[in-house]
Amino acid sequence: MDLFRLKSLLFLLFFIGRCRGQDILPEGPLDAVKTKDSGDYSINVISADGDTKTAEIKLRVLEPVSDVVIKSDLTEAIEHNSTVVLTCSAKGSLLTFTWTNGTTPIVADGKRLTLKNEQMSSTLTIAGVLRSDLVGPICCTAANKLEKEKSAPFNLTVYYGPDEGQHAKTKRTIPSPGVSFGVMEPITGAKMTGPVATLIAGNSTANLSCQVMTGTVKTRSWLKDGKPLSANSRLVFADDLSSIMINPLQKEDNGVYQCQLINPVTSAEASYKMVVNYGPEPATVTGESEVELDTKVTLTCSAASVPPANFTWKFNGTMTAVKTSQYIIDKAVYSNSGTYTCEAHNAVTGKTSKPVTHTLAVKGKRNLTSS
């Protein structure tokens, strides 16, 4: 038996063994060829006269190529200064990688362009990157003997220039005027500080200051509740706009104050919530003035106040147990007729509103007779 026929027989036995469940493989029969079936196989055939023939076969099971992706170690680069490292990774077996810039293959020169290929990835390193290196799109193709797959196009911005101007025909150049520039530190740690004591309208003064930990501030602006602040008879800005003073505080000064800090490279913002206690302002009572027997009555006392006011009620001059803004009578009786007096009190300002009265009359139900 020649070697060619022996190898053919080995292939035949290999697949027949799979189909019939014969244990000719190290791990027994399988339903389909898998990656782990890769390996070196041999067969010994003993002829009738006792002569032994041996053949060997190398089996390589290929996985499909998938998930071809290019990643960069930089998000942007500077011409001549940056070294860019692009890594192409993929899934599959026995992979080979190729790189293209547009339609042009990328070939390593061993100096500025180097390629390093591994089993599952390829790394392209570009030292002293040029603007033309990544015009692209850059693509990576992973392949094996089964198939190949190309990555999505990859682009990376390479900053360059300014170039020296040159006339296209005469090739003459004229240098541009000198350019001056400054390096500016970004703004960080913006913070607004304000009063920590309790503030009362008409009596208190507030100083708000807006500062940063690092960076140079070129522009400051102030807002209250999202709208620009303007100076007035009570509100004064510092010359450099780093602080404001409000004197005296009034109830309308309640709100959120913001300062915006800007320089050419960055911006920052800080805020402070101002709480100005005031009131109570004059109270009002709303509700029914005349009701029928067994009717539910709700009298409501209101008074603008920060913090919200506490309320007391009197009936015909006598203090009641009601301490809420509403005086509720579930079913009115004749004895509920009379004068109800409400007062609002602010525990922080210590002020109490003037008493406000409301008169209620309870009358009998109308007689409903048919005609």
mmCIF file of C-alpha atoms in Angstrom:
data_model
loop_
_atom_site.group_PDB
_atom_site.id
_atom_site.type_symbol
_atom_site.label_atom_id
_atom_site.label_comp_id
_atom_site.label_asym_id
_atom_site.label_seq_id
_atom_site.Cartn_x
_atom_site.Cartn_y
_atom_site.Cartn_z
ATOM 1 C CA MET A 1 0.000 0.000 0.000
ATOM 2 C CA ASP A 2 1.596 3.311 -1.051
ATOM 3 C CA LEU A 3 1.619 6.339 1.262
ATOM 4 C CA PHE A 4 -0.969 8.258 -0.764
ATOM 5 C CA ARG A 5 -3.505 5.468 -0.462
ATOM 6 C CA LEU A 6 -2.681 5.127 3.216
ATOM 7 C CA LYS A 7 -3.415 8.782 3.866
ATOM 8 C CA SER A 8 -6.641 8.556 1.919
ATOM 9 C CA LEU A 9 -7.651 5.570 3.989
ATOM 10 C CA LEU A 10 -6.908 7.507 7.180
ATOM 11 C CA PHE A 11 -9.198 10.344 6.125
ATOM 12 C CA LEU A 12 -11.907 7.866 5.213
ATOM 13 C CA LEU A 13 -11.628 6.036 8.523
ATOM 14 C CA PHE A 14 -11.640 9.332 10.370
ATOM 15 C CA PHE A 15 -14.997 10.419 9.002
ATOM 16 C CA ILE A 16 -16.517 6.932 8.956
ATOM 17 C CA GLY A 17 -15.556 6.613 12.603
ATOM 18 C CA ARG A 18 -17.378 9.849 13.365
ATOM 19 C CA CYS A 19 -20.498 8.793 11.543
ATOM 20 C CA ARG A 20 -20.628 5.298 13.089
ATOM 21 C CA GLY A 21 -19.528 6.275 16.584
ATOM 22 C CA GLN A 22 -16.300 4.301 16.458
ATOM 23 C CA ASP A 23 -13.656 5.346 18.939
ATOM 24 C CA ILE A 24 -10.818 6.133 16.583
ATOM 25 C CA LEU A 25 -10.198 9.628 17.999
ATOM 26 C CA PRO A 26 -8.476 10.309 21.352
ATOM 27 C CA GLU A 27 -11.703 11.808 22.687
ATOM 28 C CA GLY A 28 -14.152 9.514 20.943
ATOM 29 C CA PRO A 29 -16.578 10.322 18.143
ATOM 30 C CA LEU A 30 -18.054 13.842 17.741
ATOM 31 C CA ASP A 31 -21.097 15.106 15.879
ATOM 32 C CA ALA A 32 -19.115 17.810 14.044
ATOM 33 C CA VAL A 33 -15.534 18.896 13.730
ATOM 34 C CA LYS A 34 -14.577 21.307 16.509
ATOM 35 C CA THR A 35 -11.558 23.429 17.255
ATOM 36 C CA LYS A 36 -10.344 21.001 19.899
ATOM 37 C CA ASP A 37 -10.186 18.269 17.219
ATOM 38 C CA SER A 38 -7.123 19.989 15.761
ATOM 39 C CA GLY A 39 -4.029 17.842 16.134
ATOM 40 C CA ASP A 40 -1.729 15.241 14.621
ATOM 41 C CA TYR A 41 -3.344 11.921 13.721
ATOM 42 C CA SER A 42 -1.615 8.673 12.664
ATOM 43 C CA ILE A 43 -2.754 5.218 11.545
ATOM 44 C CA ASN A 44 -0.980 1.869 11.449
ATOM 45 C CA VAL A 45 -2.148 -0.608 8.812
ATOM 46 C CA ILE A 46 -0.932 -4.225 9.113
ATOM 47 C CA SER A 47 -1.091 -6.169 5.888
ATOM 48 C CA ALA A 48 -1.850 -9.860 5.619
ATOM 49 C CA ASP A 49 1.836 -10.708 5.448
ATOM 50 C CA GLY A 50 2.485 -8.786 8.695
ATOM 51 C CA ASP A 51 3.982 -5.720 7.068
ATOM 52 C CA THR A 52 3.080 -2.487 8.956
ATOM 53 C CA LYS A 53 2.475 0.834 7.249
ATOM 54 C CA THR A 54 2.097 4.108 9.167
ATOM 55 C CA ALA A 55 0.672 7.447 7.944
ATOM 56 C CA GLU A 56 0.306 10.774 9.758
ATOM 57 C CA ILE A 57 -2.084 13.641 9.107
ATOM 58 C CA LYS A 58 -2.180 17.129 10.628
ATOM 59 C CA LEU A 59 -5.765 18.323 11.164
ATOM 60 C CA ARG A 60 -6.418 22.045 11.694
ATOM 61 C CA VAL A 61 -10.013 23.078 12.409
ATOM 62 C CA LEU A 62 -10.590 26.778 11.645
ATOM 63 C CA GLU A 63 -12.963 29.069 13.556
ATOM 64 C CA PRO A 64 -14.761 31.763 11.503
ATOM 65 C CA VAL A 65 -13.353 35.295 11.581
ATOM 66 C CA SER A 66 -15.455 37.844 13.502
ATOM 67 C CA ASP A 67 -15.405 41.028 15.619
ATOM 68 C CA VAL A 68 -12.564 42.795 13.796
ATOM 69 C CA VAL A 69 -12.018 46.075 15.674
ATOM 70 C CA ILE A 70 -9.368 48.835 15.593
ATOM 71 C CA LYS A 71 -8.560 50.759 18.780
ATOM 72 C CA SER A 72 -6.130 53.640 19.307
ATOM 73 C CA ASP A 73 -4.154 54.624 22.379
ATOM 74 C CA LEU A 74 -4.753 58.307 21.498
ATOM 75 C CA THR A 75 -7.920 60.243 20.684
ATOM 76 C CA GLU A 76 -5.992 62.906 18.761
ATOM 77 C CA ALA A 77 -2.389 63.402 17.682
ATOM 78 C CA ILE A 78 0.093 66.183 16.839
ATOM 79 C CA GLU A 79 2.170 65.903 13.675
ATOM 80 C CA HIS A 80 5.844 64.989 14.249
ATOM 81 C CA ASN A 81 5.330 64.839 18.041
ATOM 82 C CA SER A 82 2.928 61.960 18.664
ATOM 83 C CA THR A 83 3.456 58.214 18.466
ATOM 84 C CA VAL A 84 0.203 56.463 17.581
ATOM 85 C CA VAL A 85 -0.405 52.811 18.466
ATOM 86 C CA LEU A 86 -3.305 51.115 16.663
ATOM 87 C CA THR A 87 -4.382 47.645 17.760
ATOM 88 C CA CYS A 88 -6.530 45.403 15.567
ATOM 89 C CA SER A 89 -8.177 42.515 17.410
ATOM 90 C CA ALA A 90 -10.400 39.731 16.074
ATOM 91 C CA LYS A 91 -11.912 36.385 16.917
ATOM 92 C CA GLY A 92 -11.041 33.243 14.960
ATOM 93 C CA SER A 93 -8.177 30.796 14.544
ATOM 94 C CA LEU A 94 -4.907 30.835 12.598
ATOM 95 C CA LEU A 95 -5.424 34.517 11.828
ATOM 96 C CA THR A 96 -3.317 36.724 9.596
ATOM 97 C CA PHE A 97 -3.693 40.515 9.564
ATOM 98 C CA THR A 98 -3.250 43.170 6.875
ATOM 99 C CA TRP A 99 -3.571 46.959 7.156
ATOM 100 C CA THR A 100 -4.639 49.481 4.506
ATOM 101 C CA ASN A 101 -4.698 53.274 4.302
ATOM 102 C CA GLY A 102 -7.573 53.877 1.929
ATOM 103 C CA THR A 103 -6.772 51.338 -0.785
ATOM 104 C CA THR A 104 -3.005 51.370 -0.194
ATOM 105 C CA PRO A 105 -1.482 48.537 1.854
ATOM 106 C CA ILE A 106 0.457 49.690 4.920
ATOM 107 C CA VAL A 107 3.937 48.185 4.898
ATOM 108 C CA ALA A 108 6.253 48.346 7.909
ATOM 109 C CA ASP A 109 9.615 50.032 7.322
ATOM 110 C CA GLY A 110 11.056 48.900 10.648
ATOM 111 C CA LYS A 111 11.735 52.493 11.681
ATOM 112 C CA ARG A 112 8.786 54.849 11.710
ATOM 113 C CA LEU A 113 6.182 52.200 10.880
ATOM 114 C CA THR A 114 6.333 48.889 12.730
ATOM 115 C CA LEU A 115 3.936 45.937 12.772
ATOM 116 C CA LYS A 116 3.664 43.253 15.428
ATOM 117 C CA ASN A 117 1.366 40.315 14.716
ATOM 118 C CA GLU A 118 0.101 37.896 17.345
ATOM 119 C CA GLN A 119 -2.421 35.043 17.294
ATOM 120 C CA MET A 120 -5.476 37.209 17.931
ATOM 121 C CA SER A 121 -4.264 40.754 17.212
ATOM 122 C CA SER A 122 -1.971 42.994 15.224
ATOM 123 C CA THR A 123 -0.358 46.223 16.429
ATOM 124 C CA LEU A 124 0.593 49.075 14.083
ATOM 125 C CA THR A 125 2.911 51.671 15.641
ATOM 126 C CA ILE A 126 3.475 55.004 13.880
ATOM 127 C CA ALA A 127 6.274 57.097 15.387
ATOM 128 C CA GLY A 128 6.405 60.829 14.636
ATOM 129 C CA VAL A 129 3.000 60.613 12.974
ATOM 130 C CA LEU A 130 2.433 62.631 9.787
ATOM 131 C CA ARG A 131 -0.836 64.168 8.639
ATOM 132 C CA SER A 132 -0.837 61.793 5.647
ATOM 133 C CA ASP A 133 -0.450 58.667 7.781
ATOM 134 C CA LEU A 134 -4.034 58.607 8.971
ATOM 135 C CA VAL A 135 -5.934 60.317 6.145
ATOM 136 C CA GLY A 136 -7.532 56.914 5.690
ATOM 137 C CA PRO A 137 -9.802 55.559 6.318
ATOM 138 C CA ILE A 138 -7.534 53.041 8.036
ATOM 139 C CA CYS A 139 -8.815 49.462 7.832
ATOM 140 C CA CYS A 140 -7.605 46.146 9.197
ATOM 141 C CA THR A 141 -8.451 42.792 7.629
ATOM 142 C CA ALA A 142 -8.261 39.539 9.592
ATOM 143 C CA ALA A 143 -8.245 36.309 7.592
ATOM 144 C CA ASN A 144 -7.669 32.588 7.716
ATOM 145 C CA LYS A 145 -8.046 29.899 5.053
ATOM 146 C CA LEU A 146 -11.772 29.766 5.774
ATOM 147 C CA GLU A 147 -12.740 33.435 5.345
ATOM 148 C CA LYS A 148 -11.759 37.046 5.985
ATOM 149 C CA GLU A 149 -13.408 40.094 7.544
ATOM 150 C CA LYS A 150 -12.584 43.822 7.424
ATOM 151 C CA SER A 151 -12.887 46.239 10.352
ATOM 152 C CA ALA A 152 -14.995 49.373 10.312
ATOM 153 C CA PRO A 153 -13.116 52.387 8.861
ATOM 154 C CA PHE A 154 -10.967 54.146 11.462
ATOM 155 C CA ASN A 155 -9.986 57.821 11.440
ATOM 156 C CA LEU A 156 -7.831 59.852 13.813
ATOM 157 C CA THR A 157 -7.356 63.627 13.751
ATOM 158 C CA VAL A 158 -3.726 64.698 13.343
ATOM 159 C CA TYR A 159 -3.193 68.365 14.191
ATOM 160 C CA TYR A 160 -0.527 70.146 12.188
ATOM 161 C CA GLY A 161 0.748 73.550 11.041
ATOM 162 C CA PRO A 162 0.796 76.354 10.558
ATOM 163 C CA ASP A 163 2.798 75.664 7.385
ATOM 164 C CA GLU A 164 5.058 78.197 5.769
ATOM 165 C CA GLY A 165 3.263 79.856 2.862
ATOM 166 C CA GLN A 166 4.750 79.218 -0.594
ATOM 167 C CA HIS A 167 3.824 80.454 -4.053
ATOM 168 C CA ALA A 168 2.923 77.445 -6.165
ATOM 169 C CA LYS A 169 4.763 78.712 -9.276
ATOM 170 C CA THR A 170 7.735 80.717 -8.004
ATOM 171 C CA LYS A 171 8.298 78.541 -4.941
ATOM 172 C CA ARG A 172 9.116 81.716 -3.029
ATOM 173 C CA THR A 173 8.196 82.017 0.618
ATOM 174 C CA ILE A 174 7.608 84.956 2.939
ATOM 175 C CA PRO A 175 7.613 84.335 6.673
ATOM 176 C CA SER A 176 4.474 85.315 8.524
ATOM 177 C CA PRO A 177 4.527 87.798 11.410
ATOM 178 C CA GLY A 178 5.421 86.346 14.781
ATOM 179 C CA VAL A 179 2.666 84.771 16.798
ATOM 180 C CA SER A 180 2.479 85.208 20.541
ATOM 181 C CA PHE A 181 0.469 82.942 22.768
ATOM 182 C CA GLY A 182 0.006 82.224 26.435
ATOM 183 C CA VAL A 183 -0.496 79.025 28.358
ATOM 184 C CA MET A 184 -3.553 79.255 30.580
ATOM 185 C CA GLU A 185 -4.413 76.900 33.401
ATOM 186 C CA PRO A 186 -7.963 75.506 33.352
ATOM 187 C CA ILE A 187 -10.406 76.618 36.042
ATOM 188 C CA THR A 188 -11.054 74.038 38.766
ATOM 189 C CA GLY A 189 -12.716 74.000 42.172
ATOM 190 C CA ALA A 190 -15.272 76.790 41.699
ATOM 191 C CA LYS A 191 -17.041 77.545 44.986
ATOM 192 C CA MET A 192 -19.587 80.126 46.159
ATOM 193 C CA THR A 193 -19.831 81.077 49.819
ATOM 194 C CA GLY A 194 -22.593 83.000 51.556
ATOM 195 C CA PRO A 195 -24.079 83.729 54.978
ATOM 196 C CA VAL A 196 -24.380 80.867 57.459
ATOM 197 C CA ALA A 197 -26.489 82.809 59.973
ATOM 198 C CA THR A 198 -30.283 83.019 59.871
ATOM 199 C CA LEU A 199 -31.362 85.796 57.499
ATOM 200 C CA ILE A 200 -34.378 87.989 58.191
ATOM 201 C CA ALA A 201 -35.887 90.368 55.659
ATOM 202 C CA GLY A 202 -35.339 94.031 56.482
ATOM 203 C CA ASN A 203 -32.671 93.290 59.128
ATOM 204 C CA SER A 204 -29.943 91.155 57.503
ATOM 205 C CA THR A 205 -27.131 91.728 54.983
ATOM 206 C CA ALA A 206 -25.719 89.055 52.652
ATOM 207 C CA ASN A 207 -22.260 88.837 51.085
ATOM 208 C CA LEU A 208 -21.802 86.202 48.363
ATOM 209 C CA SER A 209 -18.293 85.374 47.123
ATOM 210 C CA CYS A 210 -17.307 83.248 44.117
ATOM 211 C CA GLN A 211 -13.739 81.880 43.971
ATOM 212 C CA VAL A 212 -11.724 79.094 42.299
ATOM 213 C CA MET A 213 -8.993 76.787 43.580
ATOM 214 C CA THR A 214 -6.848 76.979 40.432
ATOM 215 C CA GLY A 215 -6.872 78.741 37.084
ATOM 216 C CA THR A 216 -7.148 82.304 35.833
ATOM 217 C CA VAL A 217 -10.658 83.732 35.548
ATOM 218 C CA LYS A 218 -11.173 86.105 32.627
ATOM 219 C CA THR A 219 -14.930 86.586 32.836
ATOM 220 C CA ARG A 220 -17.407 86.392 35.722
ATOM 221 C CA SER A 221 -21.178 86.618 35.502
ATOM 222 C CA TRP A 222 -23.898 86.342 38.142
ATOM 223 C CA LEU A 223 -27.406 84.931 37.882
ATOM 224 C CA LYS A 224 -30.369 84.413 40.185
ATOM 225 C CA ASP A 225 -32.770 81.596 39.417
ATOM 226 C CA GLY A 226 -31.198 81.377 35.944
ATOM 227 C CA LYS A 227 -31.615 85.082 35.078
ATOM 228 C CA PRO A 228 -28.795 87.693 34.948
ATOM 229 C CA LEU A 229 -28.334 89.796 38.094
ATOM 230 C CA SER A 230 -28.164 93.572 37.850
ATOM 231 C CA ALA A 231 -26.924 96.129 40.357
ATOM 232 C CA ASN A 232 -29.530 98.248 42.172
ATOM 233 C CA SER A 233 -29.859 100.361 45.304
ATOM 234 C CA ARG A 234 -29.543 97.251 47.499
ATOM 235 C CA LEU A 235 -27.244 95.049 45.382
ATOM 236 C CA VAL A 236 -23.603 96.060 44.789
ATOM 237 C CA PHE A 237 -20.953 94.172 42.754
ATOM 238 C CA ALA A 238 -17.248 94.113 43.664
ATOM 239 C CA ASP A 239 -14.988 95.781 41.073
ATOM 240 C CA ASP A 240 -13.701 92.393 39.834
ATOM 241 C CA LEU A 241 -17.173 90.798 40.113
ATOM 242 C CA SER A 242 -15.800 88.229 42.550
ATOM 243 C CA SER A 243 -18.509 89.037 45.122
ATOM 244 C CA ILE A 244 -21.833 90.806 45.654
ATOM 245 C CA MET A 245 -23.427 92.464 48.695
ATOM 246 C CA ILE A 246 -27.179 92.782 49.278
ATOM 247 C CA ASN A 247 -28.284 95.219 52.007
ATOM 248 C CA PRO A 248 -30.858 95.017 53.403
ATOM 249 C CA LEU A 249 -32.251 91.662 52.363
ATOM 250 C CA GLN A 250 -35.897 91.463 51.304
ATOM 251 C CA LYS A 251 -38.225 88.539 50.677
ATOM 252 C CA GLU A 252 -37.665 88.739 46.906
ATOM 253 C CA ASP A 253 -33.975 87.922 47.475
ATOM 254 C CA ASN A 254 -34.912 84.288 48.163
ATOM 255 C CA GLY A 255 -33.594 81.977 45.440
ATOM 256 C CA VAL A 256 -30.594 80.212 43.909
ATOM 257 C CA TYR A 257 -27.597 82.398 43.047
ATOM 258 C CA GLN A 258 -25.077 81.232 40.441
ATOM 259 C CA CYS A 259 -21.688 82.502 39.334
ATOM 260 C CA GLN A 260 -20.194 81.519 35.994
ATOM 261 C CA LEU A 261 -16.403 81.635 35.602
ATOM 262 C CA ILE A 262 -14.807 81.554 32.154
ATOM 263 C CA ASN A 263 -11.368 81.671 30.551
ATOM 264 C CA PRO A 264 -10.380 80.780 26.964
ATOM 265 C CA VAL A 265 -9.798 77.099 27.760
ATOM 266 C CA THR A 266 -12.503 76.163 30.248
ATOM 267 C CA SER A 267 -15.471 77.294 32.323
ATOM 268 C CA ALA A 268 -16.948 76.484 35.727
ATOM 269 C CA GLU A 269 -20.049 77.264 37.753
ATOM 270 C CA ALA A 270 -20.988 77.408 41.434
ATOM 271 C CA SER A 271 -24.276 78.089 43.222
ATOM 272 C CA TYR A 272 -25.702 79.091 46.599
ATOM 273 C CA LYS A 273 -29.303 78.894 47.834
ATOM 274 C CA MET A 274 -30.369 81.992 49.760
ATOM 275 C CA VAL A 275 -33.166 81.626 52.328
ATOM 276 C CA VAL A 276 -34.530 84.940 53.613
ATOM 277 C CA ASN A 277 -37.062 84.560 56.420
ATOM 278 C CA TYR A 278 -39.967 86.998 56.382
ATOM 279 C CA GLY A 279 -43.567 87.490 57.416
ATOM 280 C CA PRO A 280 -46.140 86.628 58.186
ATOM 281 C CA GLU A 281 -47.778 89.120 55.860
ATOM 282 C CA PRO A 282 -51.412 90.161 56.498
ATOM 283 C CA ALA A 283 -53.630 87.108 56.881
ATOM 284 C CA THR A 284 -56.860 86.415 55.014
ATOM 285 C CA VAL A 285 -59.703 83.989 55.768
ATOM 286 C CA THR A 286 -61.763 82.378 53.034
ATOM 287 C CA GLY A 287 -64.812 80.144 53.390
ATOM 288 C CA GLU A 288 -68.592 80.066 53.686
ATOM 289 C CA SER A 289 -70.376 82.936 55.441
ATOM 290 C CA GLU A 290 -73.783 81.272 55.590
ATOM 291 C CA VAL A 291 -74.549 77.547 55.670
ATOM 292 C CA GLU A 292 -77.416 75.201 56.415
ATOM 293 C CA LEU A 293 -77.582 72.785 59.319
ATOM 294 C CA ASP A 294 -75.444 69.615 59.009
ATOM 295 C CA THR A 295 -73.336 71.166 56.245
ATOM 296 C CA LYS A 296 -69.535 70.738 56.287
ATOM 297 C CA VAL A 297 -67.718 74.042 56.786
ATOM 298 C CA THR A 298 -64.078 74.752 55.856
ATOM 299 C CA LEU A 299 -62.478 78.072 56.769
ATOM 300 C CA THR A 300 -58.933 78.635 55.436
ATOM 301 C CA CYS A 301 -56.462 81.141 56.862
ATOM 302 C CA SER A 302 -53.555 82.187 54.593
ATOM 303 C CA ALA A 303 -50.489 84.366 55.212
ATOM 304 C CA ALA A 304 -47.290 84.508 53.130
ATOM 305 C CA SER A 305 -44.360 83.530 55.347
ATOM 306 C CA VAL A 306 -40.901 81.882 55.318
ATOM 307 C CA PRO A 307 -40.813 79.533 57.096
ATOM 308 C CA PRO A 308 -44.552 78.689 56.842
ATOM 309 C CA ALA A 309 -46.560 80.356 59.589
ATOM 310 C CA ASN A 310 -48.251 78.710 62.580
ATOM 311 C CA PHE A 311 -51.930 79.524 63.077
ATOM 312 C CA THR A 312 -54.299 80.042 66.017
ATOM 313 C CA TRP A 313 -58.093 80.330 65.893
ATOM 314 C CA LYS A 314 -60.580 81.956 68.251
ATOM 315 C CA PHE A 315 -64.328 81.520 68.257
ATOM 316 C CA ASN A 316 -66.301 84.461 69.630
ATOM 317 C CA GLY A 317 -63.109 85.628 71.368
ATOM 318 C CA THR A 318 -62.298 82.272 72.997
ATOM 319 C CA MET A 319 -59.130 80.375 71.990
ATOM 320 C CA THR A 320 -59.771 77.029 70.274
ATOM 321 C CA ALA A 321 -57.575 73.931 69.964
ATOM 322 C CA VAL A 322 -57.206 74.350 66.185
ATOM 323 C CA LYS A 323 -53.554 75.123 65.237
ATOM 324 C CA THR A 324 -53.668 74.539 61.479
ATOM 325 C CA SER A 325 -54.448 76.825 58.573
ATOM 326 C CA GLN A 326 -57.899 75.244 58.208
ATOM 327 C CA TYR A 327 -60.800 75.310 60.658
ATOM 328 C CA ILE A 328 -63.147 72.453 59.756
ATOM 329 C CA ILE A 329 -66.669 71.781 61.046
ATOM 330 C CA ASP A 330 -67.956 68.409 59.847
ATOM 331 C CA LYS A 331 -71.654 69.134 60.521
ATOM 332 C CA ALA A 332 -72.684 72.683 61.310
ATOM 333 C CA VAL A 333 -75.120 73.341 64.175
ATOM 334 C CA TYR A 334 -76.707 76.586 65.309
ATOM 335 C CA SER A 335 -74.094 77.052 68.028
ATOM 336 C CA ASN A 336 -71.364 77.256 65.353
ATOM 337 C CA SER A 337 -72.728 80.629 64.312
ATOM 338 C CA GLY A 338 -70.439 83.460 65.345
ATOM 339 C CA THR A 339 -67.122 85.202 64.708
ATOM 340 C CA TYR A 340 -63.950 83.251 63.890
ATOM 341 C CA THR A 341 -60.606 84.992 64.350
ATOM 342 C CA CYS A 342 -57.300 83.795 62.811
ATOM 343 C CA GLU A 343 -53.741 84.893 63.623
ATOM 344 C CA ALA A 344 -50.518 83.772 61.832
ATOM 345 C CA HIS A 345 -47.182 83.571 63.647
ATOM 346 C CA ASN A 346 -43.601 83.130 62.296
ATOM 347 C CA ALA A 347 -41.375 81.397 64.849
ATOM 348 C CA VAL A 348 -38.140 82.665 63.205
ATOM 349 C CA THR A 349 -38.977 86.338 62.712
ATOM 350 C CA GLY A 350 -41.040 86.403 65.917
ATOM 351 C CA LYS A 351 -43.793 88.342 64.153
ATOM 352 C CA THR A 352 -47.535 87.768 64.422
ATOM 353 C CA SER A 353 -50.080 88.999 61.911
ATOM 354 C CA LYS A 354 -52.992 91.212 62.867
ATOM 355 C CA PRO A 355 -56.126 89.233 63.741
ATOM 356 C CA VAL A 356 -58.499 88.704 60.840
ATOM 357 C CA THR A 357 -62.149 87.793 61.453
ATOM 358 C CA HIS A 358 -64.789 85.863 59.580
ATOM 359 C CA THR A 359 -68.496 85.655 60.450
ATOM 360 C CA LEU A 360 -70.440 82.422 59.994
ATOM 361 C CA ALA A 361 -74.214 82.029 60.189
ATOM 362 C CA VAL A 362 -75.840 78.584 60.479
ATOM 363 C CA LYS A 363 -79.471 78.492 59.384
ATOM 364 C CA GLY A 364 -82.153 75.853 59.235
ATOM 365 C CA LYS A 365 -82.661 73.750 56.169
ATOM 366 C CA ARG A 366 -85.076 75.061 53.587
ATOM 367 C CA ASN A 367 -88.428 73.309 53.605
ATOM 368 C CA LEU A 368 -88.970 71.592 50.298
ATOM 369 C CA THR A 369 -92.686 71.138 49.554
ATOM 370 C CA SER A 370 -94.273 70.031 46.367
ATOM 371 C CA SER A 371 -96.791 72.393 44.831
#
